[in-house]
mmCIF file of C-alpha atoms in Angstrom:
data_model
loop_
_atom_site.group_PDB
_atom_site.id
_atom_site.type_symbol
_atom_site.label_atom_id
_atom_site.label_comp_id
_atom_site.label_asym_id
_atom_site.label_seq_id
_atom_site.Cartn_x
_atom_site.Cartn_y
_atom_site.Cartn_z
ATOM 1 C CA MET U 6 0.000 0.000 0.000
ATOM 2 C CA LYS U 7 2.980 2.306 0.383
ATOM 3 C CA LYS U 8 3.320 2.528 -3.382
ATOM 4 C CA VAL U 9 -0.419 3.284 -3.771
ATOM 5 C CA TYR U 10 -0.165 6.178 -1.311
ATOM 6 C CA ASP U 11 3.117 7.415 -2.798
ATOM 7 C CA LYS U 12 1.560 7.571 -6.283
ATOM 8 C CA MET U 13 -1.732 9.231 -5.266
ATOM 9 C CA SER U 14 -0.607 12.710 -6.224
ATOM 10 C CA GLU U 15 0.961 11.493 -9.463
ATOM 11 C CA ASN U 16 -2.068 9.441 -10.544
ATOM 12 C CA PHE U 17 -4.712 12.170 -10.306
ATOM 13 C CA ILE U 18 -5.219 15.036 -12.748
ATOM 14 C CA LYS U 19 -4.413 18.297 -11.015
ATOM 15 C CA GLU U 20 -6.401 20.662 -13.226
ATOM 16 C CA TYR U 21 -9.638 20.034 -15.148
ATOM 17 C CA THR U 22 -13.289 20.980 -15.510
ATOM 18 C CA ALA U 23 -16.189 18.569 -15.024
ATOM 19 C CA ASN U 24 -19.824 19.075 -15.990
ATOM 20 C CA PHE U 25 -21.738 17.540 -13.130
ATOM 21 C CA PHE U 26 -25.115 16.689 -11.644
ATOM 22 C CA LEU U 27 -25.692 16.645 -7.892
ATOM 23 C CA ARG U 28 -28.724 15.481 -5.949
ATOM 24 C CA SER U 29 -29.166 16.106 -2.208
ATOM 25 C CA VAL U 30 -32.043 14.583 -0.226
ATOM 26 C CA LEU U 31 -32.790 14.954 3.467
ATOM 27 C CA LYS U 32 -35.264 12.664 5.211
ATOM 28 C CA SER U 33 -36.685 12.895 8.713
ATOM 29 C CA GLU U 34 -38.175 9.627 9.964
ATOM 30 C CA ASP U 35 -38.182 8.362 6.335
ATOM 31 C CA SER U 36 -40.191 11.392 5.138
ATOM 32 C CA ILE U 37 -38.461 13.644 2.612
ATOM 33 C CA THR U 38 -38.038 17.214 3.859
ATOM 34 C CA ILE U 39 -35.389 18.601 1.468
ATOM 35 C CA LEU U 40 -34.720 18.069 -2.229
ATOM 36 C CA GLN U 41 -32.022 19.928 -4.121
ATOM 37 C CA ASP U 42 -30.798 19.156 -7.647
ATOM 38 C CA ILE U 43 -27.892 21.025 -9.243
ATOM 39 C CA GLN U 44 -26.351 20.918 -12.699
ATOM 40 C CA GLY U 45 -23.154 22.835 -13.178
ATOM 41 C CA LYS U 46 -19.407 22.964 -13.711
ATOM 42 C CA ARG U 47 -16.710 22.076 -11.224
ATOM 43 C CA GLY U 48 -13.231 23.401 -11.784
ATOM 44 C CA LYS U 49 -10.332 21.659 -10.054
ATOM 45 C CA ASN U 50 -6.910 23.265 -9.759
ATOM 46 C CA ASP U 51 -4.555 21.841 -7.148
ATOM 47 C CA SER U 52 -2.011 24.638 -7.665
ATOM 48 C CA SER U 53 -4.537 27.366 -6.906
ATOM 49 C CA LYS U 54 -5.221 28.964 -3.523
ATOM 50 C CA ASN U 55 -8.815 27.786 -4.003
ATOM 51 C CA PRO U 56 -8.601 24.224 -5.383
ATOM 52 C CA TYR U 57 -12.299 24.125 -6.382
ATOM 53 C CA ASP U 58 -14.549 26.491 -8.310
ATOM 54 C CA ILE U 59 -18.263 25.906 -8.767
ATOM 55 C CA GLU U 60 -20.507 27.363 -11.458
ATOM 56 C CA VAL U 61 -24.157 26.518 -10.899
ATOM 57 C CA LEU U 62 -25.967 26.456 -14.243
ATOM 58 C CA ASN U 63 -29.328 25.032 -13.172
ATOM 59 C CA MET U 64 -30.921 24.328 -9.816
ATOM 60 C CA ARG U 65 -34.208 23.213 -8.353
ATOM 61 C CA LYS U 66 -34.755 23.010 -4.632
ATOM 62 C CA THR U 67 -37.525 22.854 -2.097
ATOM 63 C CA SER U 68 -37.851 22.066 1.579
ATOM 64 C CA MET U 69 -40.777 21.677 3.922
ATOM 65 C CA PHE U 70 -40.668 21.408 7.702
ATOM 66 C CA GLU U 71 -43.425 21.428 10.270
ATOM 67 C CA LYS U 72 -42.619 24.510 12.347
ATOM 68 C CA LYS U 73 -43.213 22.687 15.621
ATOM 69 C CA ASN U 74 -40.720 19.981 14.613
ATOM 70 C CA THR U 75 -38.084 21.976 12.707
ATOM 71 C CA ILE U 76 -34.541 20.651 13.083
ATOM 72 C CA ASP U 77 -31.664 23.101 12.655
ATOM 73 C CA PHE U 78 -29.788 21.097 10.031
ATOM 74 C CA THR U 79 -26.916 22.528 7.974
ATOM 75 C CA LEU U 80 -26.031 20.870 4.693
ATOM 76 C CA PRO U 81 -22.372 20.333 3.766
ATOM 77 C CA ASP U 82 -20.525 22.785 1.568
ATOM 78 C CA PHE U 83 -18.671 21.789 -1.606
ATOM 79 C CA ASN U 84 -15.294 21.840 0.151
ATOM 80 C CA GLN U 85 -16.548 19.320 2.701
ATOM 81 C CA PHE U 86 -18.159 17.138 0.067
ATOM 82 C CA PHE U 87 -15.055 17.005 -2.135
ATOM 83 C CA SER U 88 -12.763 16.225 0.814
ATOM 84 C CA PRO U 89 -13.732 12.719 1.955
ATOM 85 C CA PRO U 90 -11.706 11.081 4.727
ATOM 86 C CA VAL U 91 -8.772 8.906 3.665
ATOM 87 C CA PRO U 92 -7.216 6.460 6.141
ATOM 88 C CA VAL U 93 -3.746 7.302 7.409
ATOM 89 C CA ARG U 94 -1.530 4.502 6.076
ATOM 90 C CA GLU U 95 0.619 4.128 9.180
ATOM 91 C CA LYS U 96 -2.470 3.850 11.409
ATOM 92 C CA THR U 97 -4.342 1.355 9.244
ATOM 93 C CA ASN U 98 -4.289 -2.400 8.634
ATOM 94 C CA PHE U 99 -4.723 -3.511 4.997
ATOM 95 C CA LYS U 100 -5.674 -6.919 3.657
ATOM 96 C CA GLU U 101 -6.125 -8.112 0.086
ATOM 97 C CA VAL U 102 -9.281 -10.120 -0.619
ATOM 98 C CA ILE U 103 -10.567 -11.972 -3.676
ATOM 99 C CA TYR U 104 -11.812 -9.699 -6.469
ATOM 100 C CA ASN U 105 -13.600 -10.657 -9.679
ATOM 101 C CA ASP U 106 -11.368 -8.713 -12.082
ATOM 102 C CA ALA U 107 -7.796 -9.880 -12.688
ATOM 103 C CA ASP U 108 -6.641 -6.362 -13.637
ATOM 104 C CA PHE U 109 -7.488 -4.954 -10.216
ATOM 105 C CA ARG U 110 -6.917 -5.682 -6.546
ATOM 106 C CA LYS U 111 -9.384 -5.202 -3.716
ATOM 107 C CA ILE U 112 -7.841 -4.087 -0.449
ATOM 108 C CA VAL U 113 -10.004 -3.889 2.672
ATOM 109 C CA PHE U 114 -8.796 -1.727 5.520
ATOM 110 C CA GLU U 115 -9.480 -1.092 9.195
ATOM 111 C CA GLY U 116 -7.984 1.368 11.635
ATOM 112 C CA LYS U 117 -5.462 -0.095 14.036
ATOM 113 C CA GLU U 118 -6.922 1.834 16.939
ATOM 114 C CA LYS U 119 -10.309 3.236 17.905
ATOM 115 C CA ASN U 120 -10.720 6.990 17.921
ATOM 116 C CA ALA U 121 -11.659 9.088 20.952
ATOM 117 C CA TRP U 122 -15.323 8.082 20.576
ATOM 118 C CA GLY U 123 -14.586 4.364 20.314
ATOM 119 C CA GLN U 124 -15.087 4.165 16.549
ATOM 120 C CA THR U 125 -13.000 2.240 14.012
ATOM 121 C CA VAL U 126 -12.632 3.418 10.418
ATOM 122 C CA LYS U 127 -13.328 0.655 7.875
ATOM 123 C CA GLY U 128 -13.596 0.382 4.101
ATOM 124 C CA TYR U 129 -11.906 -0.771 0.928
ATOM 125 C CA PHE U 130 -9.936 0.331 -2.135
ATOM 126 C CA ILE U 131 -10.087 -1.077 -5.658
ATOM 127 C CA ILE U 132 -6.630 -0.592 -7.165
ATOM 128 C CA ASN U 133 -5.345 -0.823 -10.742
ATOM 129 C CA LYS U 134 -2.533 -3.403 -10.730
ATOM 130 C CA ILE U 135 -0.511 -1.629 -13.420
ATOM 131 C CA ASP U 136 -0.344 1.975 -12.224
ATOM 132 C CA TYR U 137 -1.380 1.510 -8.560
ATOM 133 C CA ALA U 138 -4.206 4.022 -8.984
ATOM 134 C CA ILE U 139 -7.281 3.926 -6.756
ATOM 135 C CA VAL U 140 -10.322 3.498 -9.011
ATOM 136 C CA GLU U 141 -12.903 2.939 -6.268
ATOM 137 C CA HIS U 142 -12.993 3.886 -2.613
ATOM 138 C CA PHE U 143 -15.428 3.220 0.223
ATOM 139 C CA ILE U 144 -15.053 4.348 3.817
ATOM 140 C CA SER U 145 -17.279 4.087 6.888
ATOM 141 C CA VAL U 146 -16.367 6.169 9.929
ATOM 142 C CA TYR U 147 -18.737 4.821 12.602
ATOM 143 C CA ASP U 148 -19.058 1.187 13.679
ATOM 144 C CA HIS U 149 -20.392 1.562 17.257
ATOM 145 C CA PRO U 150 -22.732 4.600 17.236
ATOM 146 C CA ASP U 151 -24.126 3.720 20.666
ATOM 147 C CA LEU U 152 -20.829 4.929 22.174
ATOM 148 C CA ILE U 153 -21.063 8.417 20.651
ATOM 149 C CA PRO U 154 -22.210 11.220 22.986
ATOM 150 C CA TYR U 155 -24.922 13.703 22.088
ATOM 151 C CA VAL U 156 -23.956 17.227 21.037
ATOM 152 C CA LYS U 157 -26.172 20.264 21.582
ATOM 153 C CA PHE U 158 -27.443 22.202 18.569
ATOM 154 C CA THR U 159 -26.403 25.859 18.514
ATOM 155 C CA LEU U 160 -29.100 28.168 19.963
ATOM 156 C CA SER U 161 -31.408 25.216 20.600
ATOM 157 C CA SER U 162 -32.251 22.640 23.248
ATOM 158 C CA MET U 163 -31.991 19.876 20.645
ATOM 159 C CA ARG U 164 -29.205 17.338 20.920
ATOM 160 C CA TYR U 165 -27.834 15.088 18.215
ATOM 161 C CA LYS U 166 -25.157 12.560 17.353
ATOM 162 C CA THR U 167 -23.940 11.152 14.067
ATOM 163 C CA THR U 168 -24.671 7.422 13.908
ATOM 164 C CA SER U 169 -23.508 6.748 10.359
ATOM 165 C CA TYR U 170 -21.145 8.405 7.877
ATOM 166 C CA GLU U 171 -20.221 6.648 4.634
ATOM 167 C CA ARG U 172 -18.432 7.841 1.507
ATOM 168 C CA PHE U 173 -18.159 6.097 -1.851
ATOM 169 C CA ALA U 174 -16.194 7.313 -4.879
ATOM 170 C CA ILE U 175 -15.370 6.092 -8.384
ATOM 171 C CA TYR U 176 -12.494 7.520 -10.406
ATOM 172 C CA GLY U 177 -12.440 7.587 -14.207
ATOM 173 C CA LYS U 178 -9.342 7.529 -16.380
ATOM 174 C CA ASP U 179 -8.491 10.052 -19.064
ATOM 175 C CA GLU U 180 -6.849 7.919 -21.746
ATOM 176 C CA ILE U 181 -4.941 10.853 -23.276
ATOM 177 C CA LEU U 182 -3.387 12.072 -20.026
ATOM 178 C CA ASN U 183 -3.277 8.541 -18.607
ATOM 179 C CA LYS U 184 -4.402 9.935 -15.253
ATOM 180 C CA TYR U 185 -7.544 9.850 -13.118
ATOM 181 C CA TYR U 186 -10.355 12.189 -12.054
ATOM 182 C CA LEU U 187 -13.402 12.003 -9.781
ATOM 183 C CA LYS U 188 -16.242 10.474 -11.792
ATOM 184 C CA SER U 189 -18.850 9.982 -9.077
ATOM 185 C CA SER U 190 -19.115 10.411 -5.335
ATOM 186 C CA LYS U 191 -21.768 9.614 -2.748
ATOM 187 C CA LEU U 192 -22.286 10.670 0.832
ATOM 188 C CA ASN U 193 -24.703 8.929 3.191
ATOM 189 C CA THR U 194 -25.037 10.019 6.781
ATOM 190 C CA GLN U 195 -27.518 9.649 9.621
ATOM 191 C CA LEU U 196 -28.178 11.741 12.713
ATOM 192 C CA GLU U 197 -29.968 10.675 15.869
ATOM 193 C CA VAL U 198 -31.802 13.709 17.294
ATOM 194 C CA LEU U 199 -33.502 14.450 20.627
ATOM 195 C CA ARG U 200 -35.785 17.446 20.041
ATOM 196 C CA ASN U 201 -35.777 18.724 23.622
ATOM 197 C CA LYS U 202 -34.396 18.035 27.105
ATOM 198 C CA LYS U 203 -37.337 15.834 28.134
ATOM 199 C CA GLU U 204 -37.508 13.701 25.008
ATOM 200 C CA THR U 205 -36.055 10.198 25.220
ATOM 201 C CA LYS U 206 -37.213 8.775 21.893
ATOM 202 C CA PRO U 207 -34.872 9.972 19.132
ATOM 203 C CA VAL U 208 -35.764 11.128 15.636
ATOM 204 C CA TYR U 209 -33.578 9.788 12.827
ATOM 205 C CA VAL U 210 -32.474 12.147 10.073
ATOM 206 C CA ASP U 211 -30.912 10.696 6.918
ATOM 207 C CA PHE U 212 -29.015 12.760 4.397
ATOM 208 C CA ALA U 213 -27.657 11.671 1.003
ATOM 209 C CA MET U 214 -25.653 13.434 -1.713
ATOM 210 C CA ASP U 215 -25.033 11.891 -5.119
ATOM 211 C CA TYR U 216 -22.557 13.573 -7.509
ATOM 212 C CA PHE U 217 -21.692 12.323 -10.986
ATOM 213 C CA ILE U 218 -20.419 13.497 -14.354
ATOM 214 C CA ILE U 219 -21.626 12.144 -17.688
ATOM 215 C CA ASN U 220 -19.207 13.665 -20.217
ATOM 216 C CA ALA U 221 -15.444 13.646 -20.639
ATOM 217 C CA ILE U 222 -13.551 16.178 -18.566
ATOM 218 C CA THR U 223 -12.501 19.419 -20.281
ATOM 219 C CA HIS U 224 -10.468 22.553 -19.613
ATOM 220 C CA ASP U 225 -13.407 24.907 -20.100
ATOM 221 C CA LYS U 226 -13.377 28.059 -18.021
ATOM 222 C CA VAL U 227 -15.519 27.983 -14.872
ATOM 223 C CA GLU U 228 -17.302 31.227 -14.002
ATOM 224 C CA SER U 229 -17.510 30.760 -10.245
ATOM 225 C CA ASN U 230 -20.893 31.932 -8.917
ATOM 226 C CA PHE U 231 -21.251 30.133 -5.574
ATOM 227 C CA PRO U 232 -18.802 29.934 -2.636
ATOM 228 C CA VAL U 233 -17.409 26.443 -2.056
ATOM 229 C CA ASP U 234 -17.449 26.992 1.718
ATOM 230 C CA LYS U 235 -21.155 27.857 1.970
ATOM 231 C CA ASP U 236 -24.061 25.553 2.916
ATOM 232 C CA ILE U 237 -25.177 24.169 -0.457
ATOM 233 C CA PHE U 238 -28.875 24.684 0.284
ATOM 234 C CA LYS U 239 -28.214 28.426 0.721
ATOM 235 C CA ALA U 240 -27.698 28.684 -3.056
ATOM 236 C CA LYS U 241 -30.153 31.029 -4.752
ATOM 237 C CA PHE U 242 -30.676 30.525 -8.469
ATOM 238 C CA SER U 243 -33.760 30.728 -10.633
ATOM 239 C CA TYR U 244 -35.612 27.634 -11.803
ATOM 240 C CA SER U 245 -35.683 26.692 -15.491
ATOM 241 C CA ALA U 246 -38.684 24.486 -16.258
ATOM 242 C CA ASN U 247 -37.385 23.960 -19.801
ATOM 243 C CA PHE U 248 -34.104 22.472 -18.544
ATOM 244 C CA TRP U 249 -35.525 20.250 -15.809
ATOM 245 C CA ASP U 250 -38.420 19.005 -17.933
ATOM 246 C CA ASN U 251 -36.023 17.877 -20.664
ATOM 247 C CA GLN U 252 -33.052 16.460 -18.726
ATOM 248 C CA ASN U 253 -32.987 12.742 -17.859
ATOM 249 C CA GLN U 254 -30.058 12.485 -15.425
ATOM 250 C CA LEU U 255 -31.956 13.324 -12.237
ATOM 251 C CA PRO U 256 -35.443 11.883 -12.684
ATOM 252 C CA LEU U 257 -38.106 12.480 -10.071
ATOM 253 C CA THR U 258 -38.826 9.185 -8.339
ATOM 254 C CA ARG U 259 -42.270 8.281 -7.026
ATOM 255 C CA ASP U 260 -41.230 9.348 -3.503
ATOM 256 C CA LEU U 261 -39.908 12.687 -4.740
ATOM 257 C CA ARG U 262 -43.064 13.363 -6.733
ATOM 258 C CA ALA U 263 -45.146 12.584 -3.650
ATOM 259 C CA PHE U 264 -43.010 15.018 -1.624
ATOM 260 C CA LEU U 265 -43.409 17.800 -4.206
ATOM 261 C CA ASN U 266 -47.156 17.200 -4.312
ATOM 262 C CA LYS U 267 -47.249 17.454 -0.497
ATOM 263 C CA VAL U 268 -45.359 20.765 -0.678
ATOM 264 C CA SER U 269 -47.827 22.079 -3.265
ATOM 265 C CA LEU U 270 -50.838 21.112 -1.140
ATOM 266 C CA ASN U 271 -49.447 22.830 1.974
ATOM 267 C CA LYS U 272 -47.727 25.889 0.498
ATOM 268 C CA ASP U 273 -50.370 28.283 1.866
ATOM 269 C CA LYS U 274 -50.300 26.884 5.418
ATOM 270 C CA LYS U 275 -47.616 29.286 6.563
ATOM 271 C CA LYS U 276 -48.453 28.970 10.249
ATOM 272 C CA GLU U 277 -47.876 25.228 10.228
ATOM 273 C CA PHE U 278 -45.068 24.786 7.700
ATOM 274 C CA GLU U 279 -41.851 26.483 6.728
ATOM 275 C CA ILE U 280 -41.370 26.079 2.978
ATOM 276 C CA ILE U 281 -38.324 27.260 1.006
ATOM 277 C CA GLY U 282 -37.866 26.639 -2.705
ATOM 278 C CA ASN U 283 -37.385 28.029 -6.190
ATOM 279 C CA PHE U 284 -40.097 26.084 -8.020
#
């Protein structure tokens, strides 16, 4: 694994532009409360002071919370999303396991020691045998969530703890440069929330982000129009019905359609619900 880590910087393209789609969905007790879809450009430049630039080209978003049950939840920013945890080699045990493709190796890993909260990092790498490049990566940060203490929400009596945090990434190869780039990335996390000091039965909040690109990478200029260190749901862009009605990369599932219909039916009940959206 030393060679894999040593070649990480060499194997990845340091500067490129990707046209991407990103879907974010927040659920509270299995009921959707936030939907945000973004189509845009992501510029990557490792030599720059700001390694990422984001140009949002199209966006649709909506959220609906019952005011009496609102949870103060902040979505990740782009910097956080594009910086998944990577195990420290010296603090990790690696083991090769059987894989169904002779050109690649599957290496599972586990932290040698538990962290301060009693959790052990686990996951796997899929590695190209020829150039030692990581082509797939999965990592799970929590394995014993019952040991994690609750943390108080800012300016609220609510308490929460993260019970699950998983990241999955696939890297594509540019055949001309013979180097790799981020092709898709997923984040899945779960919070356990106690709404007030007296409550003993927790509410479970699940959040998922799914990023992917569908075309070859380019070196097109990115006209940055959204800070990479700002809560993604804070983005404010107009809705284009023509674009969203004609794209097929982020279809509305049955559950999402039911959520949007629920928002439409309750949009005038301002005393009961807090609704934010651009369509």
